[in-house]
CSV table of C-alpha atoms in Angstrom, one decimal:
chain,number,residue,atom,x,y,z
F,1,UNK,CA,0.7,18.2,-47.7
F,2,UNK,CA,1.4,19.8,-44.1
F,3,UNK,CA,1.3,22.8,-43.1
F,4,UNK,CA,5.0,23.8,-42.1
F,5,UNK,CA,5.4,26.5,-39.6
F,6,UNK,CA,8.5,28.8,-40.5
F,7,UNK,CA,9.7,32.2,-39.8
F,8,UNK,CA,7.9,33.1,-43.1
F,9,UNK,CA,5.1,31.6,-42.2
F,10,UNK,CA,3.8,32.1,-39.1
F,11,UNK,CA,0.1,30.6,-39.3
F,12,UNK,CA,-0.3,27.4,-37.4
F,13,UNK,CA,-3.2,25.0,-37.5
F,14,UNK,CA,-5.6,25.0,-34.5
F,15,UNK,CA,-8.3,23.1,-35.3
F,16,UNK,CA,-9.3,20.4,-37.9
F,17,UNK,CA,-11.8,19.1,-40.0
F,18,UNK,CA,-11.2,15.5,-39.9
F,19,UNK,CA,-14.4,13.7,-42.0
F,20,UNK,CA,-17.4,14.2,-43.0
F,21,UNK,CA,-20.2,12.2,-44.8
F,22,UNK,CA,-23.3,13.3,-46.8
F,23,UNK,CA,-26.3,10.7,-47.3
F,24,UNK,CA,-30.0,10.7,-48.4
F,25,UNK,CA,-32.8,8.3,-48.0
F,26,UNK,CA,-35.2,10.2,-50.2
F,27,UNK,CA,-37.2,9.2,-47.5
F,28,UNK,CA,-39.9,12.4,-46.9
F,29,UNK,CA,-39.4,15.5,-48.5
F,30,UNK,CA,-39.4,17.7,-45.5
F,31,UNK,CA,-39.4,15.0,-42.4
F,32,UNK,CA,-36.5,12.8,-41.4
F,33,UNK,CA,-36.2,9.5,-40.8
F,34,UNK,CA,-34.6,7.9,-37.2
F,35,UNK,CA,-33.8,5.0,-38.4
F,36,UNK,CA,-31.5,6.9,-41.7
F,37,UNK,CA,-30.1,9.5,-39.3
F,38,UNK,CA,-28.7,6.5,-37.2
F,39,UNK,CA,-27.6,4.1,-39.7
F,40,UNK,CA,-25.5,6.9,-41.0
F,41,UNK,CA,-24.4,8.3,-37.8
F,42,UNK,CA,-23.2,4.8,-36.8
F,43,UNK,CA,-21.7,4.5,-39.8
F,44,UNK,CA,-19.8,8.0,-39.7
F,45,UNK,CA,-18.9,7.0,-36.1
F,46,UNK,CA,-17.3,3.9,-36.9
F,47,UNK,CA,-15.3,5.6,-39.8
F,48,UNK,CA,-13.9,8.0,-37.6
F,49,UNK,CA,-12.8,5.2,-35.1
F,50,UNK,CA,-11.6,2.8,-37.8
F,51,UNK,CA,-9.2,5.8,-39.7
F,52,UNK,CA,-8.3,7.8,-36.9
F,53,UNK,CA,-8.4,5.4,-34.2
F,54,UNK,CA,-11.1,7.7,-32.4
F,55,UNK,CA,-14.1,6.1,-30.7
F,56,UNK,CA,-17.6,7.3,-29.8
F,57,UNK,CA,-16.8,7.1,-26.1
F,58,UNK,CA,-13.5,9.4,-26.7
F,59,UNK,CA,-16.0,11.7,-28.9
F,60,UNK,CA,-18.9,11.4,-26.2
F,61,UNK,CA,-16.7,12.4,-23.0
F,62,UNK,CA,-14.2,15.4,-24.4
F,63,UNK,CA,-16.3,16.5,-27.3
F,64,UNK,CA,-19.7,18.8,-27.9
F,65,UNK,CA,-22.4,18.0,-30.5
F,66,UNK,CA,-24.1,20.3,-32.8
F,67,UNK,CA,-28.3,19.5,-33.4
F,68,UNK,CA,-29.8,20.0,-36.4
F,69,UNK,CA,-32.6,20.2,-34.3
F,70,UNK,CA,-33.6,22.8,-31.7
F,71,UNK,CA,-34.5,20.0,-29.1
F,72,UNK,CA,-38.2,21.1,-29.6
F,73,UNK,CA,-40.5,19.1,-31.4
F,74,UNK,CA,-44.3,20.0,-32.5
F,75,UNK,CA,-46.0,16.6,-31.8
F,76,UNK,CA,-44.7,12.9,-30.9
F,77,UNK,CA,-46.2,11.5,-34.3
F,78,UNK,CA,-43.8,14.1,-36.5
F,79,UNK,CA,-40.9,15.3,-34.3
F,80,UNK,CA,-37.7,16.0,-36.4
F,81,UNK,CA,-36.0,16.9,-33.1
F,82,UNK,CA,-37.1,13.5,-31.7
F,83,UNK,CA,-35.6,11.2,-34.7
F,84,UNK,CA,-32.5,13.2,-33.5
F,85,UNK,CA,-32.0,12.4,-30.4
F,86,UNK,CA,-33.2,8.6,-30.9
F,87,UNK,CA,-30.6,8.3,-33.6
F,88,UNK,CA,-28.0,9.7,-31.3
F,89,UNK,CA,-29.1,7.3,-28.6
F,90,UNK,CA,-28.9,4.6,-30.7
F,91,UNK,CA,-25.6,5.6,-32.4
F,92,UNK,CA,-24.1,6.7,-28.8
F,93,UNK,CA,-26.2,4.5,-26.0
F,94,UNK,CA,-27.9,6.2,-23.0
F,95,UNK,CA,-24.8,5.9,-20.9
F,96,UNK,CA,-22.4,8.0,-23.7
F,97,UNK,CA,-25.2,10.6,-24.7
F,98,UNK,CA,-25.1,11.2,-20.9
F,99,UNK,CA,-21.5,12.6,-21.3
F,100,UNK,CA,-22.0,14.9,-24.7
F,101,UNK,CA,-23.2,18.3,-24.8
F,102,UNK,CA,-25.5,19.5,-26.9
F,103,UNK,CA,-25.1,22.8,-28.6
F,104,UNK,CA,-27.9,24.7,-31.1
F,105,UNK,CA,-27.5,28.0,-32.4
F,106,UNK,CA,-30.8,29.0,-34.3
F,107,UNK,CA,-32.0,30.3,-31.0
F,108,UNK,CA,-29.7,33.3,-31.7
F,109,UNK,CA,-29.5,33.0,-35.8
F,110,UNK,CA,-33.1,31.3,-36.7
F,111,UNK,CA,-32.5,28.7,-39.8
F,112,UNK,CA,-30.1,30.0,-41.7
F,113,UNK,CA,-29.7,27.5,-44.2
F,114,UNK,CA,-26.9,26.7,-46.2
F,115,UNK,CA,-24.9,28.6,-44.5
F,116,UNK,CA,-22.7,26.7,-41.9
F,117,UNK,CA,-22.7,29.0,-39.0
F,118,UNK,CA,-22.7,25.9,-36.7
F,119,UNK,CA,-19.6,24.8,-38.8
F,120,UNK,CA,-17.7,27.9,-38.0
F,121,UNK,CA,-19.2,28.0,-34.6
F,122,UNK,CA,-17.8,24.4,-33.7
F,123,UNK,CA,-14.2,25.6,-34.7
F,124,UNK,CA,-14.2,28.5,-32.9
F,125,UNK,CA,-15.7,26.2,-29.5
F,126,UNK,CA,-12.4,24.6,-30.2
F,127,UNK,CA,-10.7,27.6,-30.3
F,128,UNK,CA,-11.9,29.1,-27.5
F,129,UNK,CA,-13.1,26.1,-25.3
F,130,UNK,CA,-15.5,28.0,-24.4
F,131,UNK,CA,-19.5,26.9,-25.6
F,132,UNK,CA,-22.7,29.0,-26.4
F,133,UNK,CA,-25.5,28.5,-24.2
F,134,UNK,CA,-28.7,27.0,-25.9
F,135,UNK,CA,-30.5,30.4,-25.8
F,136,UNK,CA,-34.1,30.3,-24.7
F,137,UNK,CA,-33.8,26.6,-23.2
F,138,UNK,CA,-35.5,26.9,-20.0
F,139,UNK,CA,-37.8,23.6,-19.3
F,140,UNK,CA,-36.7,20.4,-20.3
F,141,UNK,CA,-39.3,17.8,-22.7
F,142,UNK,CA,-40.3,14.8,-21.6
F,143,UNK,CA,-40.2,13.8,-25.3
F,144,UNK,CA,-36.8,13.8,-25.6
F,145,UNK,CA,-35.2,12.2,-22.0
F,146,UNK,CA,-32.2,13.5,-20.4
F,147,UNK,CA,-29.8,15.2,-22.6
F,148,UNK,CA,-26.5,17.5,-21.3
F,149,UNK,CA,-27.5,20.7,-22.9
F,150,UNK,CA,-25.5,23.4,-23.1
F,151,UNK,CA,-25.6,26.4,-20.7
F,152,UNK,CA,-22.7,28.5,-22.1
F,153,UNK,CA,-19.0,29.3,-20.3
F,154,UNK,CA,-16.0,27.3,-20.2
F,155,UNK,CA,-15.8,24.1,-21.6
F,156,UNK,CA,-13.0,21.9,-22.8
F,157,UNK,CA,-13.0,20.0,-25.6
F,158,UNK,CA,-11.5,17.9,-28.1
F,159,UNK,CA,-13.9,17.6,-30.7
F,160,UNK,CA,-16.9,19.5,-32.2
F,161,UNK,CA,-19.7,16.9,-34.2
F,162,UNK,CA,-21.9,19.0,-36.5
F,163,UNK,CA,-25.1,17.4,-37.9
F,164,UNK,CA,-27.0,18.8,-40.4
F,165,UNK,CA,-30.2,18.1,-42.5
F,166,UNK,CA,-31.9,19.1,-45.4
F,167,UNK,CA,-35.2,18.7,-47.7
F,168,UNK,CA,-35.5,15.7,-49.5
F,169,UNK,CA,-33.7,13.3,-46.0
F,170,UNK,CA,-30.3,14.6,-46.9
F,171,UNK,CA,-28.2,13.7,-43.5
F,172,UNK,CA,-24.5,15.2,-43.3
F,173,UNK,CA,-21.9,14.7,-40.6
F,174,UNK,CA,-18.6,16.6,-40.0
F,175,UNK,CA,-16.2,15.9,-37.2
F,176,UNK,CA,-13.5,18.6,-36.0
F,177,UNK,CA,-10.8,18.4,-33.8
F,178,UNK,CA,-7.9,20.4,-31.9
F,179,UNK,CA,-5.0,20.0,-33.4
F,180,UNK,CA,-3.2,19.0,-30.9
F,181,UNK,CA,-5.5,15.7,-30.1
F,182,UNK,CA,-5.7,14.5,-33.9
């Protein structure tokens, strides 16, 4: 049911949580695997697009992206941060991962797993369009190409995607929006 705005009451929606997905490949118990996280994001993306008639392109160009990752990786052979990004630029192409920015917050919270601070940081970038700067990013790696990454301030946007990851290959997605561009 919607949410009716009256005199007695006054709350209305700002932001909304319009899918999300949960997989796992059992592939490595603590590694993750490109190839999963891409399938799946593909998969997610063309949900999205097929019920709510929003595209990756729309999603690249007025919406931010929250890693999993930390855009560091320890070695080229196991980089968790690297099977991100490929899977992104296979889900999104070169050209669209050009457009989306990429927000991290364990620079300022560590892992705090479980918990969905990025969740409730996405809505309130919504909220506020205004985005967190990835805190102690300061050269970019090789490893990982060309990515927009965020330096904090102003920034408007329609959509916030969140991916997460667990132990055991567990893969989720979540996709917000305004409320006003749903």
């Amino acid at each position: 049911e919607r949410l009716k705005i009256t005199s007695s009451n006054p709350f209305s929606m700002k932001a909304r949580l319009l899918a999300t997905q949960y997989s796992n490949s059992a592939y490595h118990g603590a590694a993750l695997d490109r190839k999963h996280i891409a399938s799946e994001m593909k998969r997610f993306l063309a949900d999205i697009e097929l019920i709510h008639g929003i595209g990756k392109a729309e999603i690249a160009t007025h919406g931010v992206y929250f890693s999993h990752e930390t855009s560091t990786h320890a070695s080229d052979a196991s980089s968790c941060a690297g099977n991100e990004i490929a899977a992104l630029r296979e889900a999104f192409g070169d050209e669209l991962l050009s457009k989306l920015l990429i927000l991290n917050t364990k620079g300022f919270t560590g892992h705090p797993m479980g918990v969905s601070f990025e969740d409730v940081c996405a809505v309130e970038v919504l909220l506020r369009q205004t985005v967190p700067p990835v805190p102690n990013y300061k050269e970019k790696d090789a490893y990982l190409g060309e990515l927009k990454i965020s330096k904090g301030g102003p920034y408007a946007c329609r959509y916030a995607l969140r991916f997460a990851a667990g132990f055991g290959s567990q893969v989720a997605f979540a996709l917000y929006a305004t409320a006003q561009y749903e």
